[in-house]
Amino acid sequence: MAAAAARADGQEKVIAAAKHIVSSLATSKNAAEDMIRILSGFDNRLSTINDLFPASSSAATGCDGDGDGDGVDVDPSEAELRLEAAQKVVLRWDASDSLLWESSPEEAEEYLAAVDDLIFLADPGTSPNAAAAAEDLVTRAEVALQMAMSRLEEEFRHLMVRNAVPLDSNGLCSSIRRLSLSFASDSGETMEDFESSIDDEHQLQLPPQQQEGSPEDRSGSSLIDDRSLDLIHPEVIADLKAIADKMIWAKYDRELHHVYCSIRRDILDECLSILGIDRMSIEEVQRTEWRMLDDKMKKWIQAMKIVVRALLWGERRLCDQILAASEELREECFSETTKGCVMQLLNFGDAIAICQRSSEKLFRILDMYEALADVLPDLQTLYAGDPKDLLCEEAEGILKRLGDAVKGTLMEFGSAIQKEPSRKPTQGGEIHPMTRYVMNYVKLLVVYNDTLNLLLDDGGCGSDQDHSEGYENRNTNRENLESMTPLGRRMLLIISYLETNLDEKSKVYEDGAMRYIFLMNNILYIVNKVKDSELGKLLGDDWIRKHRSQIRQYATSYLRTSWTKVLSCLRDDGYGSGSSSSVSKVALKEKFKNFNLAFEDIYRVQTNWKVPDPQLREELRISISEKVIPAYRSFMGRFGSQLEGGRHATKYIKYMPDDLEYLLSDLFEGLPGLTPRKKA
């Protein structure tokens, strides 16, 4: 029994508290019913609230509780008194240069109460029964109401402008920093990551939105509240809403629409200016020098994130708060206020998408693509009330055109590698500048792995499927090819273009040995770039193994081409078949002389050649030593004694095996002008 009594007492307290909330906040019976419906969704006990607006209340105020005053008769003398009182308040403030909301709250409340009376009396359905008197009273009420609306419009304008949160460069950057910390905390990034995101080609990642596209995180809390800027000082929101409510109920919503949109639109334009976004035509974008355009593209990427994920959500919240009395007006004002700002951003993106393509723009276009793709769900949510959805369609179209620009640029990049015309040999067989450029370029492309896989696998123009016939080459089999991602296959294609071009460039070297040095240098550079980056995962270990085998083949070809002549000087040519006395000293002298000349010639030439990789350089020297030194030591051991002790012996036997070993250590250093010298 006691427990039941306690529950009943608790229910009464809950219902009493709900009644108090509704009666305190509701301004009409409709509003009260809405609140009751919302509260009953949390607890069905609250659905029993039905005594908030007794009939006496409606009669006392002269309205029927629905805000339109229909069906209520008012005593003529009472109506006249109320009109005169309301006129007096309105005229007093009309003659004053002071601002209502800079005076006392009581005076503002008095003015709003007078406006309520004027709205009520200006409705013919609530006028006294005498036709002539009614018409006169309605006319006078309308005149006073018009005067009051003009005043409220100016008060609204003043409050909106005066209480807008300052968004100069310092203030906006401070707010952006606060927001970016909130972004980064969800994505696990540091503030430094956010601020350097443009230069490091890392894009800001926010938590995924719900499937329905609503701006909520996984805990269900609103991202609007957490992520949007306070665009108006919060303490004046209630005053602005009170004014807006009166203007809407008085059917002055067009005037409210105009003043609201003009103020907020100008402020958003100012924000774009602070973020470095200028209005530019397509022609102006195309004429802009690359360095300056690159800077504008970086600012666009940052601005797109900040505008959509901070400013637009702030504007949405502001509309919802101030214009709560009219859903239609809310949507119209939000749309008209923000669409110009968003379209200015989208137009720049569109201009970039259709600009002349060049490889230097690709990374920044990818950044723009990712930035727009990231905020597109926000735009779709923000403009969900737009029946035509034109802005979102435009954003989706520009996103596709940016993607097409990425694919087209990649196609042209591959074509440029194939057709790169330079035939001037690099000094000393060094790594070709094209090799460095291409490999550093594709290494950076891997940062955009997810985006490029999506774009290259969509089946459209420039997609991975367009190039299936060009993927198979001497270092890739069909099985490996099929296991690669779309980006992996495209990287394979680009690198194969590079290898083919390098093979053509190697043919300009007249010295066949230098051709192989050039190929070894360049292929090894490619392999190292692949091995030491994410490219290795894309192309696979088998690709790396086959290219290392290719380098060894080039090394073998180099040894054969370069050192065969030297080694031919050390053949005994049958000298060992008879006694040493029968060997012609003249022939031996000629052998040693020819060896010396051939070795010194190679030394002078190949010390000028350059093998930048220390491991390859050392492996080549060891391979040469293993072929030359044993052969020279054997030849000298067998025949050197026949020249020793004779005249000018040192003229022919110029080097000991250790001297040759010492000289071979100078090869491939890229040091011109060296002359052979004996080991000290």
XYZ file of C-alpha atoms in Angstrom:
680
model
C 0.000 0.000 0.000
C 2.767 2.391 0.980
C 4.660 1.640 -2.233
C 1.549 2.256 -4.321
C 0.921 5.533 -2.545
C 4.529 6.576 -3.151
C 4.232 5.757 -6.875
C 1.014 7.747 -7.125
C 2.618 10.681 -5.384
C 5.614 10.454 -7.757
C 3.325 10.437 -10.792
C 1.502 13.507 -9.548
C 4.817 15.316 -9.102
C 5.990 14.388 -12.620
C 2.719 15.605 -14.159
C 2.779 18.766 -12.075
C 6.323 19.539 -13.204
C 5.403 18.958 -16.846
C 2.375 21.233 -16.486
C 4.579 23.937 -15.099
C 7.059 23.632 -18.000
C 4.377 23.717 -20.666
C 2.432 26.554 -19.107
C 5.632 28.589 -18.693
C 6.857 28.165 -22.251
C 3.775 27.731 -24.412
C 2.386 30.827 -26.058
C -0.676 29.219 -27.603
C -2.809 26.162 -27.274
C -1.178 24.663 -30.381
C 2.265 25.115 -28.872
C 1.084 23.569 -25.606
C -0.331 20.569 -27.445
C 2.950 20.137 -29.312
C 4.846 20.136 -26.032
C 2.426 17.666 -24.458
C 2.869 15.372 -27.461
C 6.662 15.542 -27.157
C 6.652 14.973 -23.390
C 4.232 12.052 -23.657
C 6.713 10.395 -25.998
C 9.038 10.135 -23.024
C 6.361 9.166 -20.487
C 2.760 8.314 -21.418
C 1.586 9.584 -18.034
C 2.089 13.108 -19.382
C -0.523 12.624 -22.097
C -3.224 13.267 -19.494
C -2.362 16.952 -19.218
C -5.447 18.712 -20.571
C -6.181 21.693 -18.367
C -3.469 24.195 -19.280
C -5.679 26.646 -21.199
C -9.060 27.013 -19.524
C -11.800 28.855 -21.386
C -11.528 31.809 -19.069
C -7.923 32.370 -20.207
C -8.942 32.716 -23.832
C -11.762 35.043 -22.976
C -9.512 37.194 -20.844
C -6.952 37.679 -23.629
C -9.499 38.058 -26.378
C -8.317 35.082 -28.435
C -9.322 31.475 -28.805
C -5.900 30.031 -28.130
C -4.806 29.255 -31.683
C -3.177 32.599 -32.358
C -5.510 33.761 -35.091
C -8.290 35.257 -32.975
C -11.070 33.760 -35.033
C -14.466 33.149 -33.511
C -13.978 35.467 -30.499
C -16.159 38.505 -29.814
C -14.638 41.425 -27.955
C -16.511 44.217 -26.254
C -16.146 47.387 -28.410
C -15.139 49.558 -25.490
C -12.562 47.028 -24.360
C -11.136 46.787 -27.893
C -10.898 50.566 -28.120
C -9.095 50.787 -24.793
C -6.633 48.073 -25.796
C -5.973 49.733 -29.132
C -5.347 53.106 -27.569
C -2.983 51.610 -25.021
C -1.078 49.720 -27.706
C -0.910 52.799 -29.958
C 0.439 54.836 -27.092
C 3.321 52.386 -26.546
C 4.127 52.168 -30.253
C 3.998 55.932 -30.846
C 6.147 56.645 -27.806
C 8.932 54.465 -29.138
C 8.447 55.645 -32.689
C 9.291 59.163 -31.529
C 12.350 57.942 -29.640
C 15.859 57.487 -31.005
C 16.601 54.938 -28.295
C 16.564 51.220 -28.927
C 14.095 49.043 -27.091
C 16.453 46.199 -26.346
C 19.055 48.602 -25.007
C 16.492 49.798 -22.467
C 14.979 47.754 -19.669
C 13.597 44.249 -20.259
C 10.256 45.457 -18.882
C 9.906 48.011 -21.679
C 10.666 45.384 -24.319
C 8.056 43.108 -22.785
C 5.547 45.963 -22.733
C 6.191 46.668 -26.413
C 5.789 43.015 -27.381
C 2.535 42.828 -25.403
C 1.286 45.891 -27.294
C 2.214 44.170 -30.566
C 0.212 41.120 -29.464
C -2.836 43.342 -28.973
C -2.353 45.001 -32.361
C -2.048 41.627 -34.116
C -5.231 40.527 -32.437
C -7.168 43.742 -33.163
C -5.970 44.006 -36.783
C -7.737 40.729 -37.519
C -11.277 41.513 -38.757
C -12.550 38.315 -37.184
C -11.824 39.597 -33.701
C -13.303 43.124 -34.098
C -16.507 44.392 -32.442
C -19.773 43.559 -34.220
C -20.643 47.059 -35.465
C -19.374 47.078 -39.068
C -18.313 50.731 -39.317
C -16.645 50.722 -35.931
C -14.969 47.431 -36.739
C -13.544 48.692 -40.006
C -12.182 51.841 -38.353
C -10.619 49.918 -35.486
C -8.987 47.364 -37.825
C -7.564 50.149 -39.998
C -6.098 51.970 -37.002
C -4.729 48.708 -35.632
C -3.126 47.892 -38.996
C -1.466 51.325 -39.174
C -0.081 50.965 -35.674
C 0.948 47.372 -36.407
C 2.817 48.448 -39.533
C 4.636 51.073 -37.481
C 5.427 48.456 -34.845
C 6.699 45.982 -37.452
C 8.979 48.631 -38.897
C 10.322 49.240 -35.418
C 10.785 45.534 -34.713
C 12.551 45.078 -38.027
C 15.068 47.762 -37.089
C 15.455 46.324 -33.590
C 15.997 42.880 -35.125
C 18.576 44.242 -37.530
C 20.401 46.048 -34.743
C 20.474 42.990 -32.470
C 21.663 40.744 -35.310
C 24.466 43.066 -36.349
C 25.545 44.240 -32.920
C 25.609 40.750 -31.422
C 27.203 38.879 -34.314
C 30.307 37.123 -33.036
C 33.298 39.033 -34.454
C 34.871 37.009 -37.240
C 38.003 38.946 -38.069
C 41.018 36.875 -39.011
C 42.118 36.403 -35.395
C 38.660 35.597 -34.085
C 37.820 33.211 -36.901
C 41.156 31.442 -36.666
C 40.656 31.072 -32.911
C 37.220 29.551 -33.451
C 38.574 27.332 -36.221
C 41.345 26.146 -33.943
C 38.796 25.210 -31.281
C 36.711 23.355 -33.826
C 39.700 21.623 -35.371
C 40.719 20.347 -31.941
C 37.250 18.854 -31.654
C 37.600 17.298 -35.138
C 41.048 15.929 -34.354
C 40.020 14.444 -31.006
C 37.464 12.252 -32.761
C 39.778 11.159 -35.548
C 42.866 10.619 -33.391
C 44.794 13.424 -35.052
C 46.803 16.131 -33.339
C 46.276 19.828 -33.884
C 49.546 19.923 -35.804
C 48.149 17.274 -38.155
C 45.131 19.489 -38.846
C 47.152 22.647 -39.452
C 49.625 20.903 -41.731
C 47.053 18.793 -43.531
C 47.366 20.714 -46.775
C 51.147 20.657 -47.041
C 51.430 17.006 -46.035
C 48.618 15.821 -48.326
C 46.744 14.344 -45.330
C 43.051 15.018 -45.243
C 41.075 15.660 -42.092
C 38.905 12.662 -41.228
C 35.759 13.168 -39.187
C 33.703 10.427 -37.556
C 31.369 8.690 -40.017
C 27.843 10.009 -40.173
C 24.888 7.735 -39.593
C 23.489 5.934 -42.626
C 20.512 8.263 -42.685
C 22.910 11.175 -43.087
C 21.876 12.814 -39.816
C 24.607 14.869 -38.142
C 24.961 12.625 -35.119
C 27.927 10.783 -33.690
C 27.776 7.228 -32.407
C 26.660 8.315 -28.946
C 23.646 10.047 -30.484
C 24.649 13.577 -29.474
C 24.190 16.270 -32.061
C 27.236 17.346 -34.011
C 25.421 20.600 -34.680
C 25.726 21.547 -31.024
C 29.290 20.304 -30.688
C 30.799 21.511 -33.947
C 29.043 24.708 -35.002
C 30.307 28.156 -34.177
C 28.322 30.578 -32.059
C 27.522 33.074 -34.789
C 25.323 35.248 -32.542
C 25.961 35.838 -28.852
C 23.714 33.252 -27.148
C 22.226 35.710 -24.656
C 20.276 37.574 -27.379
C 18.851 34.526 -29.169
C 15.666 34.610 -27.064
C 15.113 38.310 -27.876
C 15.622 37.714 -31.592
C 13.222 34.758 -31.488
C 10.609 36.876 -29.671
C 10.795 39.548 -32.386
C 10.737 36.951 -35.166
C 7.714 35.256 -33.615
C 5.749 38.524 -33.610
C 6.679 39.331 -37.202
C 5.708 35.849 -38.364
C 2.358 35.924 -36.529
C 1.675 39.395 -37.928
C 2.350 37.979 -41.418
C 5.413 40.180 -41.876
C 7.515 37.128 -42.645
C 8.715 38.552 -46.004
C 10.217 41.567 -44.233
C 11.774 39.264 -41.657
C 13.144 37.064 -44.450
C 14.745 40.060 -46.122
C 16.442 41.510 -43.057
C 17.614 38.119 -41.774
C 19.078 36.981 -45.088
C 20.765 40.264 -45.973
C 22.621 40.403 -42.645
C 23.718 36.766 -42.464
C 24.624 36.615 -46.156
C 26.969 39.592 -45.802
C 28.605 38.017 -42.762
C 29.193 34.726 -44.596
C 30.709 36.629 -47.519
C 33.039 38.288 -45.035
C 33.991 34.883 -43.633
C 34.965 33.669 -47.105
C 37.116 36.746 -47.533
C 38.815 36.055 -44.197
C 39.500 32.494 -45.351
C 41.158 33.853 -48.499
C 38.408 32.882 -50.956
C 37.926 35.420 -53.750
C 35.287 35.468 -56.469
C 36.983 34.322 -59.669
C 35.627 33.534 -63.095
C 36.727 30.440 -64.968
C 38.832 32.650 -67.246
C 40.560 34.243 -64.242
C 41.313 30.839 -62.745
C 42.786 29.618 -66.016
C 44.984 32.703 -66.324
C 46.331 32.493 -62.770
C 50.001 31.580 -62.423
C 50.490 28.140 -60.863
C 52.155 29.200 -57.614
C 49.341 31.614 -56.848
C 46.700 29.111 -57.976
C 48.198 26.427 -55.754
C 47.883 28.759 -52.775
C 44.241 29.450 -53.642
C 43.545 25.727 -53.945
C 45.027 25.106 -50.492
C 42.845 27.840 -49.020
C 39.805 26.403 -50.804
C 40.375 22.984 -49.238
C 40.561 24.447 -45.756
C 37.642 26.801 -46.383
C 35.394 24.019 -47.694
C 35.785 22.054 -44.472
C 35.350 25.053 -42.203
C 32.416 26.571 -44.075
C 30.422 23.352 -44.293
C 31.298 21.725 -40.999
C 31.350 24.840 -38.852
C 29.715 27.878 -40.396
C 26.834 26.176 -42.195
C 25.902 24.080 -39.187
C 26.076 27.289 -37.162
C 23.739 28.974 -39.617
C 21.390 25.994 -39.507
C 21.233 26.131 -35.720
C 20.702 29.897 -35.814
C 17.768 29.555 -38.226
C 16.239 26.794 -36.140
C 16.518 28.872 -32.973
C 15.354 32.275 -34.217
C 12.823 31.227 -36.855
C 11.316 28.311 -34.941
C 7.768 29.575 -35.523
C 7.836 28.851 -39.272
C 9.411 25.779 -40.821
C 8.954 27.170 -44.329
C 10.679 30.439 -43.426
C 13.473 28.536 -41.679
C 14.281 26.576 -44.819
C 13.996 29.607 -47.089
C 16.245 31.772 -44.935
C 18.868 29.075 -44.447
C 18.928 28.296 -48.149
C 19.077 31.900 -49.327
C 21.631 32.893 -46.676
C 24.097 30.099 -47.361
C 23.733 29.025 -50.986
C 25.670 31.979 -52.378
C 28.621 31.166 -50.129
C 28.543 27.467 -51.028
C 28.139 28.170 -54.743
C 31.155 30.485 -54.670
C 33.208 27.589 -53.315
C 31.714 25.105 -55.769
C 32.291 27.412 -58.746
C 36.004 27.574 -57.961
C 36.098 23.782 -57.719
C 34.337 23.550 -61.070
C 36.808 25.982 -62.660
C 39.711 23.851 -61.404
C 38.058 20.669 -62.705
C 37.836 22.010 -66.267
C 41.183 23.839 -66.280
C 44.001 22.724 -68.511
C 45.462 19.583 -66.968
C 49.039 19.280 -65.777
C 50.808 16.798 -63.534
C 51.716 19.471 -60.974
C 48.023 20.109 -60.233
C 47.089 16.483 -59.603
C 47.828 16.294 -55.876
C 45.985 19.499 -55.104
C 43.009 18.367 -57.212
C 42.991 15.108 -55.258
C 42.953 17.126 -52.036
C 40.004 19.126 -53.372
C 38.190 15.954 -54.417
C 38.638 14.407 -50.983
C 37.606 17.613 -49.202
C 34.388 17.872 -51.222
C 33.665 14.148 -50.867
C 34.110 14.444 -47.095
C 31.606 17.290 -46.717
C 29.062 16.081 -49.286
C 27.064 14.083 -46.677
C 26.880 17.259 -44.560
C 25.578 19.237 -47.530
C 22.974 16.575 -48.250
C 21.808 16.744 -44.640
C 21.890 20.530 -44.423
C 19.856 20.984 -47.594
C 17.527 18.034 -47.075
C 14.636 20.506 -46.954
C 15.376 21.773 -50.466
C 12.750 20.045 -52.648
C 14.756 20.538 -55.830
C 18.069 19.646 -54.163
C 19.864 21.685 -56.826
C 22.859 22.596 -54.705
C 23.595 18.990 -53.783
C 23.221 17.975 -57.431
C 25.707 20.693 -58.362
C 28.134 19.511 -55.666
C 27.852 15.908 -56.858
C 28.452 17.019 -60.458
C 31.564 18.990 -59.500
C 32.834 16.066 -57.433
C 32.502 13.844 -60.498
C 34.267 16.414 -62.684
C 37.108 16.681 -60.180
C 37.362 12.886 -60.270
C 37.424 12.959 -64.059
C 40.184 15.582 -63.887
C 42.202 13.243 -61.657
C 41.780 10.304 -64.042
C 42.475 12.441 -67.085
C 45.616 13.896 -65.531
C 46.882 10.407 -64.710
C 46.291 9.335 -68.302
C 48.164 12.355 -69.618
C 50.969 11.769 -67.114
C 51.472 8.232 -68.413
C 51.354 9.479 -71.989
C 53.928 12.185 -71.196
C 56.304 9.557 -69.788
C 55.994 7.475 -72.914
C 56.670 10.460 -75.155
C 59.332 12.241 -73.056
C 61.697 13.201 -75.872
C 65.029 14.083 -74.241
C 67.909 12.106 -75.718
C 70.785 13.902 -74.038
C 72.786 11.319 -72.045
C 73.172 11.931 -68.325
C 76.684 12.661 -67.079
C 78.459 9.457 -66.090
C 75.390 7.247 -66.572
C 73.719 8.894 -63.581
C 70.049 8.558 -62.634
C 67.933 10.383 -65.189
C 65.898 13.385 -63.875
C 62.774 11.829 -65.358
C 63.298 8.728 -63.214
C 63.550 10.788 -60.042
C 60.512 12.866 -60.945
C 58.287 9.933 -61.893
C 59.159 7.790 -58.884
C 58.749 10.609 -56.384
C 55.464 11.458 -58.096
C 54.004 7.950 -57.915
C 55.281 7.544 -54.356
C 53.169 10.560 -53.349
C 50.167 9.208 -55.243
C 50.016 6.217 -52.908
C 48.961 8.578 -50.099
C 45.615 8.788 -51.934
C 45.275 5.009 -52.115
C 41.592 4.760 -51.165
C 40.456 7.644 -53.352
C 42.410 6.512 -56.406
C 41.232 2.918 -56.058
C 37.669 4.219 -56.071
C 38.202 6.473 -59.095
C 40.218 3.994 -61.158
C 37.764 1.163 -60.599
C 34.553 2.958 -61.596
C 34.611 1.819 -65.209
C 34.510 5.353 -66.611
C 36.890 7.138 -68.964
C 40.443 6.984 -67.659
C 39.634 4.164 -65.248
C 41.834 1.173 -64.627
C 39.792 -0.949 -67.051
C 40.808 1.265 -69.977
C 44.425 0.096 -69.805
C 44.190 -3.638 -69.232
C 46.071 -4.345 -72.447
C 49.112 -2.344 -71.336
C 49.724 -3.960 -67.937
C 51.466 -7.156 -68.886
C 55.190 -6.757 -69.291
C 58.288 -8.836 -68.896
C 58.222 -8.554 -65.088
C 54.535 -9.242 -64.335
C 52.447 -12.348 -64.857
C 48.681 -12.554 -65.206
C 48.145 -14.016 -61.713
C 49.986 -11.176 -59.983
C 48.198 -8.646 -62.149
C 44.756 -9.898 -61.149
C 45.622 -9.765 -57.445
C 46.582 -6.073 -57.620
C 44.351 -3.168 -56.685
C 43.314 -0.673 -59.395
C 45.949 1.757 -58.125
C 48.567 -0.990 -58.071
C 47.863 -1.796 -61.719
C 48.041 1.879 -62.664
C 51.385 2.284 -60.847
C 52.651 -0.802 -62.660
C 51.620 0.714 -65.984
C 53.275 4.072 -65.285
C 56.523 2.411 -64.138
C 56.532 0.159 -67.204
C 56.224 3.292 -69.372
C 59.214 4.700 -67.509
C 61.282 1.534 -67.990
C 60.535 1.464 -71.713
C 61.567 5.097 -72.101
C 64.760 4.509 -70.090
C 65.634 1.570 -72.315
C 65.350 3.882 -75.342
C 67.428 6.572 -73.655
C 70.186 4.058 -72.841
C 70.778 3.543 -76.569
C 72.237 7.055 -76.946
C 75.410 5.949 -75.115
C 78.109 5.005 -77.591
C 79.943 3.019 -74.927
C 77.950 -0.174 -74.447
C 79.260 -0.625 -70.894
C 78.007 2.810 -69.910
C 74.570 1.893 -71.229
C 74.371 -0.902 -68.670
C 75.621 1.370 -65.877
C 72.840 3.833 -66.786
C 70.205 1.082 -66.760
C 71.466 -0.372 -63.465
C 71.432 3.048 -61.796
C 67.908 3.854 -62.920
C 66.301 0.459 -62.361
C 67.865 0.206 -58.899
C 66.535 3.680 -58.059
C 63.064 2.524 -59.115
C 63.349 -0.676 -57.065
C 64.498 1.179 -53.943
C 61.654 3.679 -54.223
C 59.181 0.821 -54.511
C 60.727 -1.241 -51.724
C 60.941 1.631 -49.228
C 57.357 2.868 -49.648
C 53.766 1.710 -49.873
C 54.439 1.025 -53.547
C 56.038 -2.231 -52.407
C 52.689 -3.448 -51.078
C 50.945 -2.439 -54.290
C 53.390 -4.094 -56.701
C 54.387 -7.047 -54.527
C 57.570 -8.913 -53.624
C 57.619 -10.826 -56.899
C 57.922 -7.567 -58.854
C 60.877 -6.513 -56.677
C 62.624 -9.902 -57.060
C 62.325 -9.863 -60.837
C 63.708 -6.342 -61.074
C 66.658 -7.223 -58.856
C 67.332 -10.148 -61.192
C 67.187 -7.706 -64.104
C 69.844 -5.529 -62.425
C 72.116 -8.579 -62.036
C 71.697 -9.313 -65.738
C 72.748 -5.749 -66.553
C 75.795 -6.168 -64.279
C 76.800 -9.339 -66.132
C 76.408 -7.561 -69.461
C 78.518 -4.663 -68.183
C 81.354 -6.962 -67.126
C 81.337 -8.772 -70.427
C 81.222 -5.571 -72.467
C 83.766 -3.597 -70.462
C 86.391 -6.089 -69.254
C 86.579 -8.751 -71.974
C 89.309 -6.810 -73.821
C 91.394 -6.441 -70.646
C 91.087 -10.105 -69.785
C 92.041 -11.117 -73.358
C 95.457 -9.576 -72.745
C 96.060 -12.110 -69.971
C 95.488 -15.262 -72.029
C 98.652 -17.371 -72.313
C 98.068 -18.137 -76.004
C 99.989 -21.388 -75.658
C 102.953 -19.863 -73.879
C 102.732 -22.484 -71.217
C 103.136 -25.455 -73.572
C 106.929 -25.138 -73.828
C 109.810 -24.156 -71.567
C 109.990 -20.596 -70.306
C 113.145 -19.940 -72.295
C 111.273 -20.493 -75.502
C 108.729 -17.812 -74.748
C 109.259 -14.672 -76.749
C 110.014 -11.770 -74.441
C 108.769 -9.432 -77.125
C 105.388 -11.116 -77.083
C 105.244 -10.933 -73.287
C 106.149 -7.269 -73.304
C 103.375 -6.658 -75.776
C 100.937 -8.576 -73.564
C 101.772 -6.534 -70.458
C 101.817 -3.316 -72.438
C 98.369 -3.987 -73.920
C 96.982 -4.903 -70.509
C 98.328 -1.686 -68.998
C 96.860 0.432 -71.778
C 93.446 -1.277 -71.645
C 93.247 -1.097 -67.854
C 94.342 2.552 -67.697
C 91.873 3.482 -70.408
C 89.005 1.902 -68.450
C 90.283 3.546 -65.263
C 90.314 7.028 -66.783
C 86.842 6.603 -68.286
C 85.036 4.746 -65.521
C 86.295 6.794 -62.587
C 84.258 9.519 -64.266
C 81.164 7.327 -64.266
C 78.804 7.572 -61.324
C 77.044 4.802 -59.419
C 75.247 6.649 -56.612
C 74.120 3.589 -54.674
C 77.034 2.527 -52.424
C 75.987 -1.120 -52.303
C 75.744 -1.463 -56.081
C 79.009 0.427 -56.486
C 80.818 -1.941 -54.119
C 79.256 -5.056 -55.665
C 80.439 -3.977 -59.120
C 83.985 -3.399 -57.856
C 84.024 -6.810 -56.186
C 82.744 -8.477 -59.379
C 85.488 -6.760 -61.417
C 88.150 -7.713 -58.869
C 87.041 -11.334 -58.853
C 87.556 -11.514 -62.617
C 90.615 -9.311 -63.169
C 92.855 -9.737 -60.111
C 93.097 -13.573 -60.124
C 93.726 -13.590 -63.889
C 96.429 -10.906 -63.577
C 98.064 -12.623 -60.599
C 98.133 -15.964 -62.458
C 99.552 -14.438 -65.656
C 102.171 -12.487 -63.750
C 103.145 -15.535 -61.692
C 103.721 -17.587 -64.784
C 105.490 -15.061 -67.008
C 106.531 -12.059 -64.960
C 109.846 -13.577 -63.907
C 111.018 -13.631 -67.533
C 110.916 -9.823 -67.677
C 112.116 -9.090 -64.158
C 115.746 -8.097 -63.976
C 115.779 -7.042 -67.587
C 116.059 -3.501 -68.874
C 112.923 -1.401 -68.430
C 111.093 -4.251 -66.683
C 108.949 -1.803 -64.692
C 107.878 -0.206 -67.942
C 105.913 -3.345 -68.744
C 105.106 -4.714 -65.309
C 103.714 -1.442 -63.974
C 101.313 -2.827 -61.403
C 101.257 -5.432 -58.698
C 97.905 -7.155 -57.994
C 97.470 -4.972 -54.874
C 97.934 -1.859 -57.046
C 95.101 -2.973 -59.305
C 92.861 -3.670 -56.298
C 93.605 -0.190 -55.024
C 92.839 1.441 -58.377
C 89.568 -0.442 -58.808
C 88.290 1.245 -55.632
C 88.228 4.555 -57.552
C 85.743 3.345 -60.153
C 82.213 4.818 -60.353
C 82.897 7.760 -58.063
C 82.129 10.369 -60.726
C 85.546 12.016 -60.311
C 86.935 13.196 -63.664
C 90.639 13.602 -64.415
C 92.052 10.803 -62.229
C 95.228 9.080 -63.413
C 96.369 5.606 -62.330
C 98.740 5.565 -59.355
C 100.355 2.781 -57.417
C 99.338 1.927 -53.909
C 101.513 3.795 -51.418
